[in-house]
Amino acid sequence: MLLCVHWTQPLLALLSSALLTWGAICPPSCLCPDPHTVDCSGRGLTHLPDPLPLDVRRLLLSNNWIPKIPSDFLVLYSDLVYLDLRNNSITQIEAGTISPSSRLVFLDLGSNNLTEIPTGTFGESRSLIKLRLGSNPYLSMVSEDAFLGLTSLRELELERNALSSLQVGALSQLPSLKVVRLEGNPWVCDCDFSELFAWLVENRDKLPNGVEGLECMLPMDGQRVTLDQLTQDSFQKCNETLTLTDLLIIIFSGISVSVAAIMTSFFLASTVHCFQRWGKGSKPDDDDDEEED
């Protein structure tokens, strides 16, 4: 019995030390329900909490006033796989914040103040599976290569933003994509939208509410229609583009017409001038005839 107690004492001491350390590095006013989770939701934070456990894996920071993520944050907390920054004041993600070596699987940036998603924002992270970017009321531009390299991304949320158009390459470069949310944006059904429309029809199984759950505005009268009311024929005029040969023919024809007009004008002017000179040359003869009479 004494041997057993003697053997368990170091183990209990180690466990107690770990528990004390865990409790000591939990940020003030936050909750740490387990050794790898920090919950600072709704704490009125204006910056990321400090200190954080270096081995934190789940960090919950929703409903605060955090304006930015330091560019070296995910380098320092390399074990982080789940980051919830929903409903904060973030306006941009600096390039390099999320590197290809990041282990981040889930990232929620919904309900922030993002205005654009440029190329390189997500650093070609191959671990990211779910990305939430919805309900950013000023988000009006997403680069065609914004999600380049996110080969594991399965769910992308872009609903209720300010997107009127989106280059289809932004979606077609995601080989693992299973779900994409695009409803609630002010889409415009113009020629810029035609390729995206074709992609959405072809990939309607990826849309939670199908194409009938998406609306766009007709450029002619501003009327909003659901995408299931449109067909490829709706964008037929967008395909009536001129080839280089057509443009050369038009240019050559215009030049030819111009040259012909100039030559015709020159010929007419020369003819008129000749007639005028001939008329002047014949006038004295008429006078001589009158004198002889």
XYZ file of C-alpha atoms in Angstrom, residues 12-187:
176
model
C -0.511 13.550 -8.729
C 2.042 16.332 -8.418
C 2.449 16.474 -12.208
C -1.311 16.517 -12.721
C -1.773 19.257 -10.133
C 0.963 21.312 -11.759
C -0.668 20.933 -15.176
C -4.046 21.966 -13.799
C -2.581 24.994 -12.072
C -0.718 26.015 -15.222
C -3.844 25.554 -17.311
C -5.896 27.707 -14.963
C -3.164 30.351 -14.724
C -2.933 31.017 -18.472
C -6.649 31.202 -19.134
C -7.207 34.869 -20.165
C -9.021 37.077 -17.651
C -12.829 37.136 -18.031
C -12.672 34.191 -20.465
C -13.667 30.586 -19.928
C -11.452 27.572 -20.483
C -13.726 24.508 -20.343
C -10.892 22.189 -21.364
C -7.110 22.443 -21.807
C -7.386 23.260 -25.535
C -10.425 25.589 -25.639
C -10.622 29.292 -24.811
C -14.049 30.950 -24.903
C -13.994 34.768 -24.873
C -17.315 35.307 -26.642
C -19.197 38.503 -25.842
C -16.584 39.982 -23.510
C -16.354 43.426 -25.123
C -12.773 42.802 -26.274
C -11.085 45.329 -28.547
C -8.043 43.112 -29.227
C -7.141 39.461 -29.066
C -6.882 38.157 -25.490
C -3.498 37.732 -23.900
C -2.064 35.470 -22.650
C -3.357 32.429 -24.480
C -2.242 28.826 -24.029
C 0.281 28.102 -26.745
C -1.458 24.798 -27.472
C -4.946 26.304 -27.804
C -6.953 24.553 -30.526
C -10.389 26.162 -30.270
C -10.611 29.926 -29.817
C -14.074 31.503 -29.560
C -14.058 35.295 -29.965
C -17.479 36.088 -31.408
C -19.518 39.185 -30.471
C -16.616 41.462 -29.554
C -15.065 44.627 -31.073
C -11.803 43.163 -32.378
C -10.623 45.186 -35.448
C -7.807 42.990 -36.782
C -5.845 39.763 -36.542
C -2.068 40.233 -36.077
C -0.214 38.830 -39.075
C 1.905 36.536 -36.867
C -0.991 35.247 -34.770
C -1.374 31.845 -36.426
C 2.397 31.376 -36.484
C 2.519 31.738 -32.730
C -0.527 29.531 -32.106
C 0.253 26.867 -34.644
C -2.060 24.240 -33.079
C -5.172 26.348 -33.630
C -7.742 24.516 -35.764
C -10.984 26.363 -34.894
C -11.225 30.184 -34.893
C -14.548 31.968 -34.421
C -14.343 35.731 -35.034
C -17.974 36.241 -35.962
C -19.554 39.638 -35.290
C -16.451 41.751 -34.691
C -15.062 44.876 -36.436
C -12.512 43.298 -38.787
C -12.068 45.219 -42.049
C -9.331 43.132 -43.678
C -7.114 40.082 -43.313
C -3.466 40.902 -43.948
C -1.688 38.772 -46.544
C 0.393 36.128 -44.800
C -1.845 35.889 -41.737
C -2.931 32.429 -42.869
C 0.035 30.527 -44.278
C 0.122 27.240 -46.221
C 1.456 25.575 -43.056
C -1.530 26.702 -40.973
C -3.567 23.908 -39.365
C -6.744 25.964 -39.324
C -9.784 23.885 -40.301
C -12.652 26.241 -39.405
C -12.636 30.040 -39.791
C -15.673 32.245 -39.154
C -15.371 35.883 -40.267
C -19.095 36.439 -40.689
C -20.790 39.682 -39.602
C -17.654 41.825 -39.784
C -16.728 44.882 -41.893
C -14.703 43.228 -44.657
C -14.781 45.179 -47.932
C -12.816 42.889 -50.264
C -11.118 39.503 -50.415
C -7.941 39.966 -52.485
C -5.602 37.303 -53.809
C -3.507 35.700 -51.076
C -5.885 36.419 -48.209
C -6.013 32.768 -47.150
C -2.477 31.849 -48.064
C -3.354 28.679 -50.014
C -4.085 26.909 -46.725
C -4.571 23.221 -47.482
C -6.180 22.427 -44.129
C -9.120 24.854 -44.260
C -12.411 22.977 -44.645
C -15.083 25.517 -43.689
C -14.901 29.266 -44.355
C -17.635 31.687 -43.305
C -17.626 35.154 -44.896
C -21.352 35.915 -44.840
C -23.149 39.020 -43.545
C -20.323 41.451 -44.310
C -22.469 44.352 -45.576
C -19.564 46.155 -47.298
C -17.992 43.141 -48.990
C -18.346 43.996 -52.687
C -15.253 42.462 -54.295
C -13.822 38.956 -54.263
C -10.709 38.374 -56.374
C -10.798 35.521 -58.876
C -7.825 33.956 -57.040
C -9.037 34.786 -53.520
C -9.470 31.096 -52.663
C -6.637 29.718 -54.783
C -4.931 26.748 -53.142
C -7.719 25.943 -50.681
C -7.785 22.380 -51.943
C -9.612 20.971 -48.891
C -12.323 23.637 -48.632
C -15.737 21.975 -48.558
C -18.031 24.767 -47.347
C -17.906 28.427 -48.394
C -20.392 31.017 -47.126
C -20.705 34.332 -49.002
C -24.364 35.083 -48.331
C -25.824 38.501 -47.456
C -22.876 40.565 -48.646
C -22.711 43.401 -51.214
C -21.650 41.282 -54.194
C -23.193 42.255 -57.535
C -20.856 39.977 -59.510
C -18.314 37.212 -58.901
C -15.794 35.739 -61.310
C -16.561 32.071 -61.758
C -12.886 31.176 -61.310
C -13.186 31.991 -57.613
C -15.428 28.922 -57.230
C -14.209 26.619 -59.988
C -10.719 26.519 -58.406
C -12.080 24.735 -55.312
C -11.876 20.992 -56.101
C -13.405 19.809 -52.780
C -16.270 22.314 -52.623
C -19.565 20.705 -51.565
C -21.595 23.655 -50.247
C -21.594 27.316 -51.309
C -23.977 29.970 -49.991
C -24.535 33.045 -52.176
C -28.100 34.141 -51.395
C -28.941 37.654 -50.240
C -26.438 39.469 -52.493
C -27.480 42.224 -54.948
C -26.559 40.183 -58.038
